[in-house]
């Protein structure tokens, strides 16, 4: 008997592992490929045990040759297989952009729908302890800019499972971006292998005063800020986008129309960010409905420092979100800093994060 949905709790990493296992068990064309996929650690635990269950012909490591291995995965997808390819760092995957952008993203369109590329690429974003500009990049806006790619950014264990299943079932390339600060969070996850709908946002909190749009890890920071803001009499919508391309524009417009105030969060650099696109579109299409200018919070336009001293204030945190929200509402900051204490060290999210790195 499977465990009850009410009782079972999985970490974000375990939910990814279970989604992959269930997809592979249900469909023999699903493969698990990636540097470290068969290591004892299993890419932060997400591929652990899969090679023992499905064998080395369906679960295998690869050389440190990102472009070549991604090309092999694209070819396998064109031939009818469904590779789930893992790159332990988005930064390393940049070597394979040619295969992704010039090949995988275009085949379905260029050949009039005669070819499909059912390829899922898992990329880990965000920072580990002490890691700097070459291991911390959040380039989701790059990928969302490319026609032909879908971009998924889960924020919870249940979304990690259900959105990964949806990505694997999708007939064309999907980039599945995992913020590494989420791998150890835990929550209830259904046993059933039920895919979510790509392109559908989730309303994580409901309020009439302000809309906060977030994705991935920043959804957690937004919820922490909004729970504090409720003690100050400010009620917010928190819209967790879940996918950046396609983006759930009806949900964004509906919430902005309801509250008339908009704050967009982004874990990438400010210039050219997803947050800029959302602010621009809401301002151009709903200007008359806004009660104040829309705002956004993102990382500064500089490479991420390695130094723990220089990293102070670099990431968007709940204290910054609450402060910005209170300013939009014309309220004093009062006791924000006292209630939303910034974590130490500044390059880790909180007590639940256990590394590595």
CSV table of C-alpha atoms in Angstrom, one decimal:
chain,number,residue,atom,x,y,z
A,1,UNK,CA,0.0,0.0,0.0
A,2,UNK,CA,1.4,3.4,-0.8
A,3,UNK,CA,1.7,5.9,2.0
A,4,UNK,CA,-1.1,8.4,2.5
A,5,UNK,CA,-0.7,11.7,0.7
A,6,UNK,CA,-1.5,13.4,4.1
A,7,UNK,CA,1.4,11.7,5.9
A,8,UNK,CA,4.2,11.7,3.4
A,9,UNK,CA,6.9,14.4,3.4
A,10,UNK,CA,9.7,14.6,0.9
A,11,UNK,CA,12.6,17.0,0.4
A,12,UNK,CA,12.8,18.9,-2.9
A,13,UNK,CA,15.7,16.7,-4.0
A,14,UNK,CA,13.8,13.5,-3.1
A,15,UNK,CA,10.8,14.7,-5.0
A,16,UNK,CA,12.9,15.2,-8.1
A,17,UNK,CA,14.4,11.7,-7.6
A,18,UNK,CA,10.9,10.2,-7.3
A,19,UNK,CA,9.6,12.0,-10.4
A,20,UNK,CA,12.5,10.7,-12.4
A,21,UNK,CA,12.1,7.2,-11.1
A,22,UNK,CA,8.3,7.1,-11.8
A,23,UNK,CA,8.8,8.5,-15.3
A,24,UNK,CA,11.5,5.9,-16.0
A,25,UNK,CA,9.4,3.1,-14.6
A,26,UNK,CA,6.4,4.1,-16.7
A,27,UNK,CA,8.3,4.8,-20.0
A,28,UNK,CA,11.3,2.8,-21.2
A,29,UNK,CA,12.4,5.6,-23.5
A,30,UNK,CA,13.2,7.9,-20.5
A,31,UNK,CA,16.9,8.2,-19.8
A,32,UNK,CA,18.9,9.8,-17.0
A,33,UNK,CA,22.1,11.4,-18.2
A,34,UNK,CA,24.6,13.7,-16.6
A,35,UNK,CA,27.9,14.4,-15.0
A,36,UNK,CA,27.7,12.8,-11.5
A,37,UNK,CA,24.4,11.0,-12.2
A,38,UNK,CA,25.8,7.7,-11.0
A,39,UNK,CA,27.9,9.1,-8.2
A,40,UNK,CA,27.1,8.0,-4.6
A,41,UNK,CA,25.9,11.6,-3.9
A,42,UNK,CA,23.7,11.5,-7.1
A,43,UNK,CA,23.7,15.3,-7.9
A,44,UNK,CA,22.6,16.5,-4.5
A,45,UNK,CA,20.6,13.3,-4.1
A,46,UNK,CA,18.3,13.8,-7.1
A,47,UNK,CA,19.6,10.8,-9.1
A,48,UNK,CA,20.5,8.6,-6.2
A,49,UNK,CA,19.7,4.9,-6.6
A,50,UNK,CA,18.5,5.2,-10.2
A,51,UNK,CA,21.3,3.3,-11.8
A,52,UNK,CA,20.7,0.4,-9.5
A,53,UNK,CA,17.0,0.3,-10.5
A,54,UNK,CA,17.3,0.9,-14.2
A,55,UNK,CA,20.8,-0.1,-15.2
A,56,UNK,CA,23.7,1.6,-16.9
A,57,UNK,CA,22.1,1.6,-20.3
A,58,UNK,CA,19.4,4.1,-19.0
A,59,UNK,CA,21.3,5.9,-16.3
A,60,UNK,CA,24.8,7.0,-17.0
A,61,UNK,CA,27.6,9.5,-16.3
A,62,UNK,CA,29.3,11.5,-19.0
A,63,UNK,CA,32.7,13.1,-19.7
A,64,UNK,CA,33.2,16.7,-18.8
A,65,UNK,CA,32.3,17.7,-22.3
A,66,UNK,CA,29.0,19.6,-22.0
A,67,UNK,CA,28.5,20.6,-25.6
A,68,UNK,CA,29.2,17.1,-27.0
A,69,UNK,CA,27.0,15.3,-24.4
A,70,UNK,CA,24.1,17.8,-24.9
A,71,UNK,CA,24.4,17.2,-28.6
A,72,UNK,CA,24.1,13.4,-28.0
A,73,UNK,CA,21.0,14.0,-25.9
A,74,UNK,CA,19.5,16.2,-28.6
A,75,UNK,CA,20.1,13.5,-31.1
A,76,UNK,CA,18.7,10.8,-28.8
A,77,UNK,CA,15.5,13.0,-28.4
A,78,UNK,CA,15.2,13.4,-32.2
A,79,UNK,CA,15.4,9.6,-32.4
A,80,UNK,CA,12.5,9.1,-30.1
A,81,UNK,CA,14.1,8.8,-26.6
A,82,UNK,CA,13.3,11.2,-23.7
A,83,UNK,CA,16.6,12.1,-22.0
A,84,UNK,CA,16.6,13.9,-18.7
A,85,UNK,CA,20.0,15.5,-18.7
A,86,UNK,CA,21.5,17.0,-15.6
A,87,UNK,CA,24.2,19.6,-15.4
A,88,UNK,CA,25.3,20.3,-11.8
A,89,UNK,CA,25.8,24.0,-12.5
A,90,UNK,CA,24.1,26.3,-15.0
A,91,UNK,CA,27.5,27.9,-15.4
A,92,UNK,CA,29.0,24.7,-16.8
A,93,UNK,CA,26.1,24.3,-19.2
A,94,UNK,CA,27.0,27.5,-21.0
A,95,UNK,CA,29.5,25.5,-23.0
A,96,UNK,CA,26.5,23.7,-24.6
A,97,UNK,CA,24.5,26.7,-25.6
A,98,UNK,CA,25.1,26.0,-29.3
A,99,UNK,CA,23.4,22.6,-29.0
A,100,UNK,CA,20.5,24.1,-27.1
A,101,UNK,CA,19.8,27.3,-29.0
A,102,UNK,CA,20.9,26.6,-32.5
A,103,UNK,CA,19.6,23.0,-32.5
A,104,UNK,CA,17.2,21.8,-29.9
A,105,UNK,CA,15.1,25.0,-29.6
A,106,UNK,CA,14.5,25.3,-33.4
A,107,UNK,CA,13.9,21.8,-34.8
A,108,UNK,CA,10.2,21.6,-34.2
A,109,UNK,CA,9.6,25.0,-35.9
A,110,UNK,CA,12.1,24.6,-38.7
A,111,UNK,CA,10.7,21.3,-39.9
A,112,UNK,CA,7.1,22.3,-39.7
A,113,UNK,CA,6.4,20.1,-36.7
A,114,UNK,CA,7.7,16.9,-38.3
A,115,UNK,CA,10.4,16.6,-35.6
A,116,UNK,CA,10.2,16.8,-31.8
A,117,UNK,CA,12.9,17.1,-29.2
A,118,UNK,CA,11.5,15.7,-26.0
A,119,UNK,CA,14.6,16.7,-23.9
A,120,UNK,CA,14.6,17.9,-20.3
A,121,UNK,CA,17.7,19.7,-19.1
A,122,UNK,CA,18.1,20.1,-15.3
A,123,UNK,CA,20.3,23.0,-14.3
A,124,UNK,CA,21.2,24.0,-10.8
A,125,UNK,CA,21.2,27.8,-10.1
A,126,UNK,CA,22.1,29.9,-7.1
A,127,UNK,CA,25.0,30.1,-4.7
A,128,UNK,CA,26.8,27.7,-2.4
A,129,UNK,CA,28.9,28.7,0.5
A,130,UNK,CA,31.9,30.8,-0.6
A,131,UNK,CA,31.2,30.3,-4.3
A,132,UNK,CA,31.6,33.3,-6.5
A,133,UNK,CA,31.0,34.6,-10.0
A,134,UNK,CA,31.5,31.4,-11.9
A,135,UNK,CA,29.3,29.1,-9.8
A,136,UNK,CA,26.3,31.3,-8.9
A,137,UNK,CA,24.7,32.7,-12.0
A,138,UNK,CA,20.9,33.0,-12.4
A,139,UNK,CA,20.5,33.3,-16.2
A,140,UNK,CA,16.9,32.3,-16.5
A,141,UNK,CA,16.1,35.5,-18.5
A,142,UNK,CA,18.5,34.3,-21.2
A,143,UNK,CA,16.6,31.0,-21.7
A,144,UNK,CA,13.2,32.6,-21.5
A,145,UNK,CA,14.2,34.9,-24.3
A,146,UNK,CA,14.8,32.0,-26.7
A,147,UNK,CA,11.7,31.0,-28.8
A,148,UNK,CA,11.2,27.3,-28.7
A,149,UNK,CA,12.3,26.7,-25.1
A,150,UNK,CA,10.2,26.2,-22.1
A,151,UNK,CA,11.6,27.4,-18.7
A,152,UNK,CA,10.5,25.8,-15.5
A,153,UNK,CA,11.4,27.2,-12.0
A,154,UNK,CA,9.8,25.2,-9.1
A,155,UNK,CA,9.7,26.5,-5.6
A,156,UNK,CA,8.4,23.6,-3.5
A,157,UNK,CA,8.8,19.8,-3.3
A,158,UNK,CA,5.4,19.1,-4.8
A,159,UNK,CA,6.1,21.4,-7.7
A,160,UNK,CA,9.5,19.9,-8.2
A,161,UNK,CA,7.9,16.5,-8.7
A,162,UNK,CA,4.9,17.5,-10.7
A,163,UNK,CA,6.6,20.1,-12.9
A,164,UNK,CA,9.5,17.7,-13.7
A,165,UNK,CA,7.0,15.1,-14.8
A,166,UNK,CA,5.3,17.6,-17.0
A,167,UNK,CA,8.7,18.6,-18.4
A,168,UNK,CA,9.5,15.0,-19.3
A,169,UNK,CA,6.1,14.5,-20.9
A,170,UNK,CA,6.5,17.7,-23.0
A,171,UNK,CA,7.3,17.0,-26.7
A,172,UNK,CA,10.0,19.7,-26.9
A,173,UNK,CA,12.9,21.1,-24.9
A,174,UNK,CA,12.3,22.2,-21.3
A,175,UNK,CA,14.9,23.8,-19.0
A,176,UNK,CA,14.2,22.8,-15.4
A,177,UNK,CA,16.0,25.3,-13.1
A,178,UNK,CA,16.6,24.2,-9.5
A,179,UNK,CA,17.8,26.8,-7.0
A,180,UNK,CA,20.2,24.9,-4.8
A,181,UNK,CA,18.9,26.5,-1.6
A,182,UNK,CA,15.7,24.5,-2.2
A,183,UNK,CA,17.1,21.0,-2.3
A,184,UNK,CA,16.7,20.4,1.5
A,185,UNK,CA,13.3,22.0,2.1
A,186,UNK,CA,10.6,19.4,2.8
A,187,UNK,CA,6.8,19.3,2.4
A,188,UNK,CA,4.0,17.0,1.6
A,189,UNK,CA,4.2,15.4,-1.9
A,190,UNK,CA,1.6,13.1,-3.4
A,191,UNK,CA,2.6,9.6,-4.2
A,192,UNK,CA,0.9,9.7,-7.5
A,193,UNK,CA,2.8,10.6,-10.7
A,194,UNK,CA,0.5,13.5,-11.6
A,195,UNK,CA,2.1,16.1,-13.9
A,196,UNK,CA,1.4,19.8,-13.3
A,197,UNK,CA,0.4,22.2,-16.1
A,198,UNK,CA,3.3,24.1,-17.6
A,199,UNK,CA,2.6,27.8,-17.9
A,200,UNK,CA,0.3,28.0,-14.8
A,201,UNK,CA,1.2,30.2,-11.9
A,202,UNK,CA,0.2,29.5,-8.2
A,203,UNK,CA,-1.3,32.0,-5.8
A,204,UNK,CA,0.7,31.3,-2.7
A,205,UNK,CA,-0.8,34.1,-0.6
A,206,UNK,CA,-3.9,36.2,-1.1
A,207,UNK,CA,-4.4,39.9,-0.4
A,208,UNK,CA,-5.8,43.1,-1.8
A,209,UNK,CA,-3.1,45.7,-1.1
A,210,UNK,CA,-0.1,44.6,-3.2
A,211,UNK,CA,0.9,42.0,-5.8
A,212,UNK,CA,4.3,40.4,-5.3
A,213,UNK,CA,5.4,38.2,-8.2
A,214,UNK,CA,8.2,35.7,-7.5
A,215,UNK,CA,9.6,32.5,-8.7
A,216,UNK,CA,11.9,29.7,-7.4
A,217,UNK,CA,13.6,30.3,-4.1
A,218,UNK,CA,12.4,33.9,-3.9
A,219,UNK,CA,8.9,32.7,-3.4
A,220,UNK,CA,10.0,31.5,0.1
A,221,UNK,CA,11.5,34.9,0.9
A,222,UNK,CA,8.3,36.6,-0.4
A,223,UNK,CA,6.1,34.4,1.8
A,224,UNK,CA,8.3,35.2,4.8
A,225,UNK,CA,8.0,38.9,4.1
A,226,UNK,CA,4.3,38.8,3.5
A,227,UNK,CA,3.6,36.9,6.7
A,228,UNK,CA,5.4,39.8,8.5
A,229,UNK,CA,3.5,42.4,6.5
A,230,UNK,CA,0.2,40.9,7.6
A,231,UNK,CA,1.1,42.0,11.2
A,232,UNK,CA,1.4,45.5,9.8
A,233,UNK,CA,-2.0,45.4,8.2
A,234,UNK,CA,-0.8,44.9,4.7
A,235,UNK,CA,-2.3,42.0,2.8
A,236,UNK,CA,-0.5,40.8,-0.4
A,237,UNK,CA,-1.0,38.4,-3.3
A,238,UNK,CA,2.1,36.3,-3.7
A,239,UNK,CA,2.1,34.9,-7.3
A,240,UNK,CA,4.6,32.0,-7.7
A,241,UNK,CA,5.2,31.9,-11.5
A,242,UNK,CA,6.4,28.3,-11.6
A,243,UNK,CA,7.3,28.6,-15.3
A,244,UNK,CA,8.9,31.6,-16.9
A,245,UNK,CA,8.2,30.6,-20.5
A,246,UNK,CA,5.3,30.2,-21.1
A,247,UNK,CA,4.5,32.8,-18.4
A,248,UNK,CA,1.1,33.0,-16.9
A,249,UNK,CA,0.2,36.5,-18.0
A,250,UNK,CA,-3.5,36.3,-17.2
A,251,UNK,CA,-2.6,35.5,-13.6
A,252,UNK,CA,-0.2,38.5,-13.4
A,253,UNK,CA,-2.6,40.9,-15.0
A,254,UNK,CA,-5.5,39.7,-12.8
A,255,UNK,CA,-3.6,40.2,-9.6
A,256,UNK,CA,-2.2,43.5,-10.6
A,257,UNK,CA,-5.6,44.7,-11.7
A,258,UNK,CA,-7.0,43.6,-8.3
A,259,UNK,CA,-4.4,45.3,-6.1
A,260,UNK,CA,-3.2,48.1,-8.3
A,261,UNK,CA,0.3,47.8,-6.9
A,262,UNK,CA,3.1,45.6,-8.2
A,263,UNK,CA,6.4,44.4,-6.9
A,264,UNK,CA,8.4,41.8,-8.9
A,265,UNK,CA,11.3,39.8,-7.5
A,266,UNK,CA,14.1,38.3,-9.5
A,267,UNK,CA,17.1,36.2,-8.5
A,268,UNK,CA,19.0,37.3,-11.7
A,269,UNK,CA,20.8,40.6,-12.4
A,270,UNK,CA,18.4,43.6,-12.8
A,271,UNK,CA,19.1,44.7,-16.4
A,272,UNK,CA,17.4,42.5,-18.9
A,273,UNK,CA,15.7,40.4,-16.2
A,274,UNK,CA,12.3,38.7,-16.2
A,275,UNK,CA,11.2,41.3,-13.6
A,276,UNK,CA,11.9,44.0,-16.2
A,277,UNK,CA,9.7,42.2,-18.8
A,278,UNK,CA,6.8,41.9,-16.3
A,279,UNK,CA,7.0,45.5,-15.1
A,280,UNK,CA,7.1,46.7,-18.7
A,281,UNK,CA,4.1,44.7,-19.8
A,282,UNK,CA,2.0,45.5,-16.8
A,283,UNK,CA,2.9,49.2,-17.1
A,284,UNK,CA,2.1,49.3,-20.9
A,285,UNK,CA,-1.1,47.3,-20.8
A,286,UNK,CA,-2.6,48.2,-17.3
A,287,UNK,CA,-1.3,51.7,-16.6
A,288,UNK,CA,-4.7,53.1,-15.8
A,289,UNK,CA,-5.3,50.4,-13.2
A,290,UNK,CA,-2.2,51.0,-11.2
A,291,UNK,CA,-2.3,53.0,-8.0
A,292,UNK,CA,1.5,53.4,-7.8
A,293,UNK,CA,4.5,52.9,-10.2
A,294,UNK,CA,5.4,49.2,-10.4
A,295,UNK,CA,8.7,48.2,-8.8
A,296,UNK,CA,11.2,45.3,-8.9
A,297,UNK,CA,14.0,43.9,-6.8
A,298,UNK,CA,16.8,41.9,-8.4
A,299,UNK,CA,20.6,41.4,-7.9
A,300,UNK,CA,22.9,44.2,-8.8
A,301,UNK,CA,24.5,44.4,-12.3
A,302,UNK,CA,27.9,43.1,-11.2
A,303,UNK,CA,29.4,39.6,-11.0
A,304,UNK,CA,28.6,37.9,-7.7
A,305,UNK,CA,31.4,38.4,-5.2
A,306,UNK,CA,33.1,35.5,-3.5
A,307,UNK,CA,33.9,37.4,-0.3
A,308,UNK,CA,31.5,37.1,2.6
A,309,UNK,CA,32.1,40.8,3.3
A,310,UNK,CA,31.2,41.9,-0.2
A,311,UNK,CA,28.2,39.6,-0.5
A,312,UNK,CA,26.3,41.4,2.2
A,313,UNK,CA,23.1,42.8,0.7
A,314,UNK,CA,23.7,41.2,-2.7
A,315,UNK,CA,20.7,38.8,-2.6
A,316,UNK,CA,17.1,39.8,-2.4
A,317,UNK,CA,15.9,38.8,1.0
A,318,UNK,CA,12.6,39.0,3.0
A,319,UNK,CA,13.7,42.1,4.9
A,320,UNK,CA,14.3,44.0,1.6
A,321,UNK,CA,11.0,42.8,0.2
A,322,UNK,CA,9.1,43.9,3.2
A,323,UNK,CA,10.8,47.2,3.3
A,324,UNK,CA,10.0,47.9,-0.4
A,325,UNK,CA,6.4,46.8,0.1
A,326,UNK,CA,6.0,49.2,3.1
A,327,UNK,CA,7.5,52.0,1.1
A,328,UNK,CA,5.1,51.3,-1.8
A,329,UNK,CA,2.2,51.5,0.8
A,330,UNK,CA,3.6,54.7,2.3
A,331,UNK,CA,4.2,53.1,5.7
A,332,UNK,CA,7.2,53.4,7.9
A,333,UNK,CA,9.7,50.5,8.1
A,334,UNK,CA,9.4,50.4,11.8
A,335,UNK,CA,10.5,47.0,13.1
A,336,UNK,CA,11.3,45.2,9.8
A,337,UNK,CA,14.9,44.6,10.6
A,338,UNK,CA,14.1,43.2,14.0
A,339,UNK,CA,11.5,40.7,12.7
A,340,UNK,CA,13.2,39.7,9.5
A,341,UNK,CA,16.8,39.2,10.5
A,342,UNK,CA,19.2,38.7,7.7
A,343,UNK,CA,20.9,35.2,7.9
A,344,UNK,CA,24.5,34.7,8.7
A,345,UNK,CA,26.5,33.9,6.6
A,346,UNK,CA,24.9,36.0,4.0
A,347,UNK,CA,25.4,33.5,1.2
A,348,UNK,CA,23.1,30.8,2.7
A,349,UNK,CA,19.3,31.0,3.1
A,350,UNK,CA,18.7,29.7,6.6
A,351,UNK,CA,19.0,26.9,9.1
A,352,UNK,CA,17.6,24.2,6.8
A,353,UNK,CA,20.5,24.5,4.3
A,354,UNK,CA,23.1,21.8,4.8
A,355,UNK,CA,25.3,22.2,1.8
A,356,UNK,CA,27.5,20.8,0.3
A,357,UNK,CA,29.5,23.9,-0.4
